[in-house]
Amino acid sequence: MAFPRPRPGPAELPRRRVRSLACGQGAVRAARFNVDGNYCLTCGSDKSLKLWNPHKGTLLRAYHGHGYEVLDAAGSFDNSQLCSGSADKTVALWDVASGQVVRKFRGHAGKVSCVQFNEEATVIVSGSIDSTVRCWDCRSRRPEPVQVLDEAKDGVASVSVSAHELLSGSVDGRVRRYDLRAGQLYSDYVGSPVTCVCFTKDGQCVLAASLDSTLRLLDKDTGELLGEYTGHRSATYKLDCVLSERDTHVGSASEDGKVYFWDLVEGSLALSLAVGRGAVQSLAFHPTLPCLLAAADGHLQLWREEAFEEEEQGGDGGGHAPP
């Protein structure tokens, strides 16, 4: 870490449910924090996208324009735009303030399961069950993608974007990392359909969730298996995995209605949270706080650390350093 923190305490995990919001969107397919963690998006099976302040429990805006359920969404770095992917095979670019669709990108031959902006929000990266990753230029008027990555042999379930790298997880059991600067592809075989992939905050490792009820931590450069985390149930559904805000713990949704956290280094189970009755449909971890979003049973839940007190919370959603 570039700047040493003053007296860093032990890493805390979100253990206490402080809010549960009825989303009114049918099943919540995805819940995603924005870049600074002050707001979040929920994607509904009712074709809608909703923007919330989860810390205050307020709905800010609903977005309508997809023809079928919305499966993933992301916000731009300046919070002015959203992108979303839908089972209607389209990728939509939205203006946050007006609630209008700015562009709709058509080209995928199947459901769009995952979307991400690049850092400058000039490109949207989308993955689909049509086995491709497509990159769309937000600024030009061209209707076709600027790049199509078609190395996957089965549906792409998850994408993650860093400065010059693109990560994809596919049902063919592979985690693929594209170095866009060098034009290189690195592929690691996990052996079971991959449902979610993400980079660690330090950019050195990759976390992958797969349908054999296992999370794996891989060294980004060598592909070496650094850790395996088991105890949750993931055999049927596309479930999210997350890293805590300081990379100390890995977390996973589970089909038994719980969220599990493991110590990243030791691999030991650190915590399980009882979230819902059925599968936990989506997870998102706050970028800088021990704060978790979990979607289950049509509700969005906000979890915080034990010491969190709501009256301390400012308009920005809190963020007080421990004394």
PDB file of N, CA and C in Angstrom, residues 153-203:
ATOM      1  N   LYS A 153     -15.109 -20.955 -25.231  1.00  0.00           N
ATOM      2  CA  LYS A 153     -15.811 -22.042 -25.913  1.00  0.00           C
ATOM      3  C   LYS A 153     -17.241 -22.209 -25.386  1.00  0.00           C
ATOM      4  N   ASP A 154     -17.603 -21.400 -24.397  1.00  0.00           N
ATOM      5  CA  ASP A 154     -18.951 -21.452 -23.830  1.00  0.00           C
ATOM      6  C   ASP A 154     -19.257 -20.071 -23.269  1.00  0.00           C
ATOM      7  N   GLY A 155     -20.432 -19.896 -22.706  1.00  0.00           N
ATOM      8  CA  GLY A 155     -20.891 -18.587 -22.270  1.00  0.00           C
ATOM      9  C   GLY A 155     -19.927 -17.869 -21.333  1.00  0.00           C
ATOM     10  N   VAL A 156     -19.833 -16.550 -21.492  1.00  0.00           N
ATOM     11  CA  VAL A 156     -19.020 -15.727 -20.603  1.00  0.00           C
ATOM     12  C   VAL A 156     -19.922 -15.239 -19.468  1.00  0.00           C
ATOM     13  N   ALA A 157     -19.544 -15.575 -18.240  1.00  0.00           N
ATOM     14  CA  ALA A 157     -20.392 -15.272 -17.085  1.00  0.00           C
ATOM     15  C   ALA A 157     -19.967 -14.011 -16.351  1.00  0.00           C
ATOM     16  N   SER A 158     -18.687 -13.615 -16.496  1.00  0.00           N
ATOM     17  CA  SER A 158     -18.180 -12.507 -15.684  1.00  0.00           C
ATOM     18  C   SER A 158     -17.011 -11.835 -16.385  1.00  0.00           C
ATOM     19  N   VAL A 159     -16.965 -10.495 -16.280  1.00  0.00           N
ATOM     20  CA  VAL A 159     -15.805  -9.748 -16.770  1.00  0.00           C
ATOM     21  C   VAL A 159     -15.351  -8.764 -15.701  1.00  0.00           C
ATOM     22  N   SER A 160     -14.051  -8.466 -15.719  1.00  0.00           N
ATOM     23  CA  SER A 160     -13.496  -7.472 -14.806  1.00  0.00           C
ATOM     24  C   SER A 160     -12.428  -6.702 -15.587  1.00  0.00           C
ATOM     25  N   VAL A 161     -12.365  -5.398 -15.352  1.00  0.00           N
ATOM     26  CA  VAL A 161     -11.478  -4.541 -16.133  1.00  0.00           C
ATOM     27  C   VAL A 161     -10.546  -3.784 -15.200  1.00  0.00           C
ATOM     28  N   SER A 162      -9.241  -3.787 -15.543  1.00  0.00           N
ATOM     29  CA  SER A 162      -8.299  -2.916 -14.837  1.00  0.00           C
ATOM     30  C   SER A 162      -7.695  -1.971 -15.869  1.00  0.00           C
ATOM     31  N   ALA A 163      -6.630  -1.278 -15.515  1.00  0.00           N
ATOM     32  CA  ALA A 163      -6.076  -0.235 -16.387  1.00  0.00           C
ATOM     33  C   ALA A 163      -5.875  -0.707 -17.827  1.00  0.00           C
ATOM     34  N   HIS A 164      -5.173  -1.813 -18.018  1.00  0.00           N
ATOM     35  CA  HIS A 164      -4.920  -2.273 -19.383  1.00  0.00           C
ATOM     36  C   HIS A 164      -5.186  -3.767 -19.518  1.00  0.00           C
ATOM     37  N   GLU A 165      -5.922  -4.309 -18.572  1.00  0.00           N
ATOM     38  CA  GLU A 165      -6.204  -5.752 -18.605  1.00  0.00           C
ATOM     39  C   GLU A 165      -7.696  -6.014 -18.508  1.00  0.00           C
ATOM     40  N   LEU A 166      -8.067  -7.124 -19.121  1.00  0.00           N
ATOM     41  CA  LEU A 166      -9.457  -7.538 -19.111  1.00  0.00           C
ATOM     42  C   LEU A 166      -9.501  -9.001 -18.677  1.00  0.00           C
ATOM     43  N   LEU A 167     -10.351  -9.270 -17.723  1.00  0.00           N
ATOM     44  CA  LEU A 167     -10.470 -10.614 -17.162  1.00  0.00           C
ATOM     45  C   LEU A 167     -11.836 -11.164 -17.520  1.00  0.00           C
ATOM     46  N   SER A 168     -11.902 -12.421 -17.939  1.00  0.00           N
ATOM     47  CA  SER A 168     -13.213 -13.027 -18.199  1.00  0.00           C
ATOM     48  C   SER A 168     -13.262 -14.429 -17.605  1.00  0.00           C
ATOM     49  N   GLY A 169     -14.427 -14.770 -17.109  1.00  0.00           N
ATOM     50  CA  GLY A 169     -14.673 -16.119 -16.595  1.00  0.00           C
ATOM     51  C   GLY A 169     -15.771 -16.758 -17.422  1.00  0.00           C
ATOM     52  N   SER A 170     -15.543 -18.001 -17.826  1.00  0.00           N
ATOM     53  CA  SER A 170     -16.453 -18.634 -18.778  1.00  0.00           C
ATOM     54  C   SER A 170     -16.935 -19.992 -18.282  1.00  0.00           C
ATOM     55  N   VAL A 171     -18.084 -20.388 -18.832  1.00  0.00           N
ATOM     56  CA  VAL A 171     -18.669 -21.693 -18.501  1.00  0.00           C
ATOM     57  C   VAL A 171     -17.786 -22.837 -18.989  1.00  0.00           C
ATOM     58  N   ASP A 172     -16.829 -22.553 -19.884  1.00  0.00           N
ATOM     59  CA  ASP A 172     -15.915 -23.602 -20.334  1.00  0.00           C
ATOM     60  C   ASP A 172     -14.835 -23.918 -19.284  1.00  0.00           C
ATOM     61  N   GLY A 173     -14.931 -23.285 -18.113  1.00  0.00           N
ATOM     62  CA  GLY A 173     -14.016 -23.595 -17.016  1.00  0.00           C
ATOM     63  C   GLY A 173     -12.703 -22.847 -17.054  1.00  0.00           C
ATOM     64  N   ARG A 174     -12.639 -21.804 -17.876  1.00  0.00           N
ATOM     65  CA  ARG A 174     -11.385 -21.059 -17.990  1.00  0.00           C
ATOM     66  C   ARG A 174     -11.515 -19.608 -17.523  1.00  0.00           C
ATOM     67  N   VAL A 175     -10.427 -19.166 -16.910  1.00  0.00           N
ATOM     68  CA  VAL A 175     -10.260 -17.750 -16.592  1.00  0.00           C
ATOM     69  C   VAL A 175      -9.279 -17.191 -17.613  1.00  0.00           C
ATOM     70  N   ARG A 176      -9.716 -16.191 -18.380  1.00  0.00           N
ATOM     71  CA  ARG A 176      -8.850 -15.622 -19.412  1.00  0.00           C
ATOM     72  C   ARG A 176      -8.499 -14.185 -19.046  1.00  0.00           C
ATOM     73  N   ARG A 177      -7.216 -13.875 -19.193  1.00  0.00           N
ATOM     74  CA  ARG A 177      -6.744 -12.503 -18.935  1.00  0.00           C
ATOM     75  C   ARG A 177      -6.129 -11.960 -20.214  1.00  0.00           C
ATOM     76  N   TYR A 178      -6.697 -10.863 -20.663  1.00  0.00           N
ATOM     77  CA  TYR A 178      -6.203 -10.212 -21.879  1.00  0.00           C
ATOM     78  C   TYR A 178      -5.360  -9.004 -21.474  1.00  0.00           C
ATOM     79  N   ASP A 179      -4.099  -9.012 -21.865  1.00  0.00           N
ATOM     80  CA  ASP A 179      -3.253  -7.831 -21.694  1.00  0.00           C
ATOM     81  C   ASP A 179      -3.424  -6.998 -22.958  1.00  0.00           C
ATOM     82  N   LEU A 180      -4.211  -5.932 -22.861  1.00  0.00           N
ATOM     83  CA  LEU A 180      -4.595  -5.190 -24.056  1.00  0.00           C
ATOM     84  C   LEU A 180      -3.438  -4.376 -24.621  1.00  0.00           C
ATOM     85  N   ARG A 181      -2.491  -3.991 -23.746  1.00  0.00           N
ATOM     86  CA  ARG A 181      -1.331  -3.227 -24.230  1.00  0.00           C
ATOM     87  C   ARG A 181      -0.405  -4.115 -25.046  1.00  0.00           C
ATOM     88  N   ALA A 182      -0.160  -5.319 -24.511  1.00  0.00           N
ATOM     89  CA  ALA A 182       0.786  -6.221 -25.179  1.00  0.00           C
ATOM     90  C   ALA A 182       0.111  -7.105 -26.216  1.00  0.00           C
ATOM     91  N   GLY A 183      -1.231  -7.111 -26.226  1.00  0.00           N
ATOM     92  CA  GLY A 183      -1.941  -7.974 -27.156  1.00  0.00           C
ATOM     93  C   GLY A 183      -1.793  -9.449 -26.830  1.00  0.00           C
ATOM     94  N   GLN A 184      -1.695  -9.765 -25.534  1.00  0.00           N
ATOM     95  CA  GLN A 184      -1.476 -11.146 -25.107  1.00  0.00           C
ATOM     96  C   GLN A 184      -2.710 -11.713 -24.406  1.00  0.00           C
ATOM     97  N   LEU A 185      -2.907 -13.015 -24.555  1.00  0.00           N
ATOM     98  CA  LEU A 185      -3.967 -13.720 -23.845  1.00  0.00           C
ATOM     99  C   LEU A 185      -3.341 -14.775 -22.945  1.00  0.00           C
ATOM    100  N   TYR A 186      -3.762 -14.770 -21.681  1.00  0.00           N
ATOM    101  CA  TYR A 186      -3.324 -15.798 -20.719  1.00  0.00           C
ATOM    102  C   TYR A 186      -4.566 -16.534 -20.250  1.00  0.00           C
ATOM    103  N   SER A 187      -4.498 -17.861 -20.245  1.00  0.00           N
ATOM    104  CA  SER A 187      -5.672 -18.659 -19.921  1.00  0.00           C
ATOM    105  C   SER A 187      -5.333 -19.675 -18.835  1.00  0.00           C
ATOM    106  N   ASP A 188      -6.182 -19.756 -17.818  1.00  0.00           N
ATOM    107  CA  ASP A 188      -6.011 -20.740 -16.748  1.00  0.00           C
ATOM    108  C   ASP A 188      -7.251 -21.613 -16.672  1.00  0.00           C
ATOM    109  N   TYR A 189      -7.020 -22.919 -16.631  1.00  0.00           N
ATOM    110  CA  TYR A 189      -8.130 -23.869 -16.594  1.00  0.00           C
ATOM    111  C   TYR A 189      -8.452 -24.219 -15.155  1.00  0.00           C
ATOM    112  N   VAL A 190      -9.703 -23.947 -14.762  1.00  0.00           N
ATOM    113  CA  VAL A 190     -10.148 -24.222 -13.394  1.00  0.00           C
ATOM    114  C   VAL A 190     -10.822 -25.590 -13.302  1.00  0.00           C
ATOM    115  N   GLY A 191     -11.469 -26.003 -14.385  1.00  0.00           N
ATOM    116  CA  GLY A 191     -12.042 -27.340 -14.416  1.00  0.00           C
ATOM    117  C   GLY A 191     -13.528 -27.397 -14.138  1.00  0.00           C
ATOM    118  N   SER A 192     -14.117 -26.281 -13.756  1.00  0.00           N
ATOM    119  CA  SER A 192     -15.553 -26.227 -13.500  1.00  0.00           C
ATOM    120  C   SER A 192     -16.045 -24.883 -14.015  1.00  0.00           C
ATOM    121  N   PRO A 193     -17.297 -24.789 -14.472  1.00  0.00           N
ATOM    122  CA  PRO A 193     -17.778 -23.505 -15.009  1.00  0.00           C
ATOM    123  C   PRO A 193     -17.524 -22.339 -14.057  1.00  0.00           C
ATOM    124  N   VAL A 194     -16.918 -21.279 -14.588  1.00  0.00           N
ATOM    125  CA  VAL A 194     -16.562 -20.103 -13.777  1.00  0.00           C
ATOM    126  C   VAL A 194     -17.733 -19.129 -13.787  1.00  0.00           C
ATOM    127  N   THR A 195     -18.166 -18.711 -12.601  1.00  0.00           N
ATOM    128  CA  THR A 195     -19.339 -17.833 -12.500  1.00  0.00           C
ATOM    129  C   THR A 195     -18.988 -16.387 -12.201  1.00  0.00           C
ATOM    130  N   CYS A 196     -17.801 -16.139 -11.625  1.00  0.00           N
ATOM    131  CA  CYS A 196     -17.435 -14.778 -11.261  1.00  0.00           C
ATOM    132  C   CYS A 196     -15.921 -14.657 -11.176  1.00  0.00           C
ATOM    133  N   VAL A 197     -15.385 -13.553 -11.674  1.00  0.00           N
ATOM    134  CA  VAL A 197     -13.936 -13.293 -11.570  1.00  0.00           C
ATOM    135  C   VAL A 197     -13.718 -11.847 -11.141  1.00  0.00           C
ATOM    136  N   CYS A 198     -12.647 -11.612 -10.374  1.00  0.00           N
ATOM    137  CA  CYS A 198     -12.279 -10.236 -10.039  1.00  0.00           C
ATOM    138  C   CYS A 198     -10.792 -10.174  -9.698  1.00  0.00           C
ATOM    139  N   PHE A 199     -10.225  -8.990  -9.907  1.00  0.00           N
ATOM    140  CA  PHE A 199      -8.842  -8.727  -9.518  1.00  0.00           C
ATOM    141  C   PHE A 199      -8.795  -8.372  -8.040  1.00  0.00           C
ATOM    142  N   THR A 200      -7.688  -8.743  -7.365  1.00  0.00           N
ATOM    143  CA  THR A 200      -7.462  -8.203  -6.031  1.00  0.00           C
ATOM    144  C   THR A 200      -7.137  -6.716  -6.167  1.00  0.00           C
ATOM    145  N   LYS A 201      -7.278  -5.974  -5.064  1.00  0.00           N
ATOM    146  CA  LYS A 201      -7.059  -4.521  -5.115  1.00  0.00           C
ATOM    147  C   LYS A 201      -5.622  -4.185  -5.535  1.00  0.00           C
ATOM    148  N   ASP A 202      -4.669  -5.035  -5.123  1.00  0.00           N
ATOM    149  CA  ASP A 202      -3.266  -4.751  -5.482  1.00  0.00           C
ATOM    150  C   ASP A 202      -2.942  -5.176  -6.917  1.00  0.00           C
ATOM    151  N   GLY A 203      -3.901  -5.800  -7.594  1.00  0.00           N
ATOM    152  CA  GLY A 203      -3.704  -6.164  -8.992  1.00  0.00           C
ATOM    153  C   GLY A 203      -2.787  -7.348  -9.226  1.00  0.00           C
TER     154      GLY A 203
END
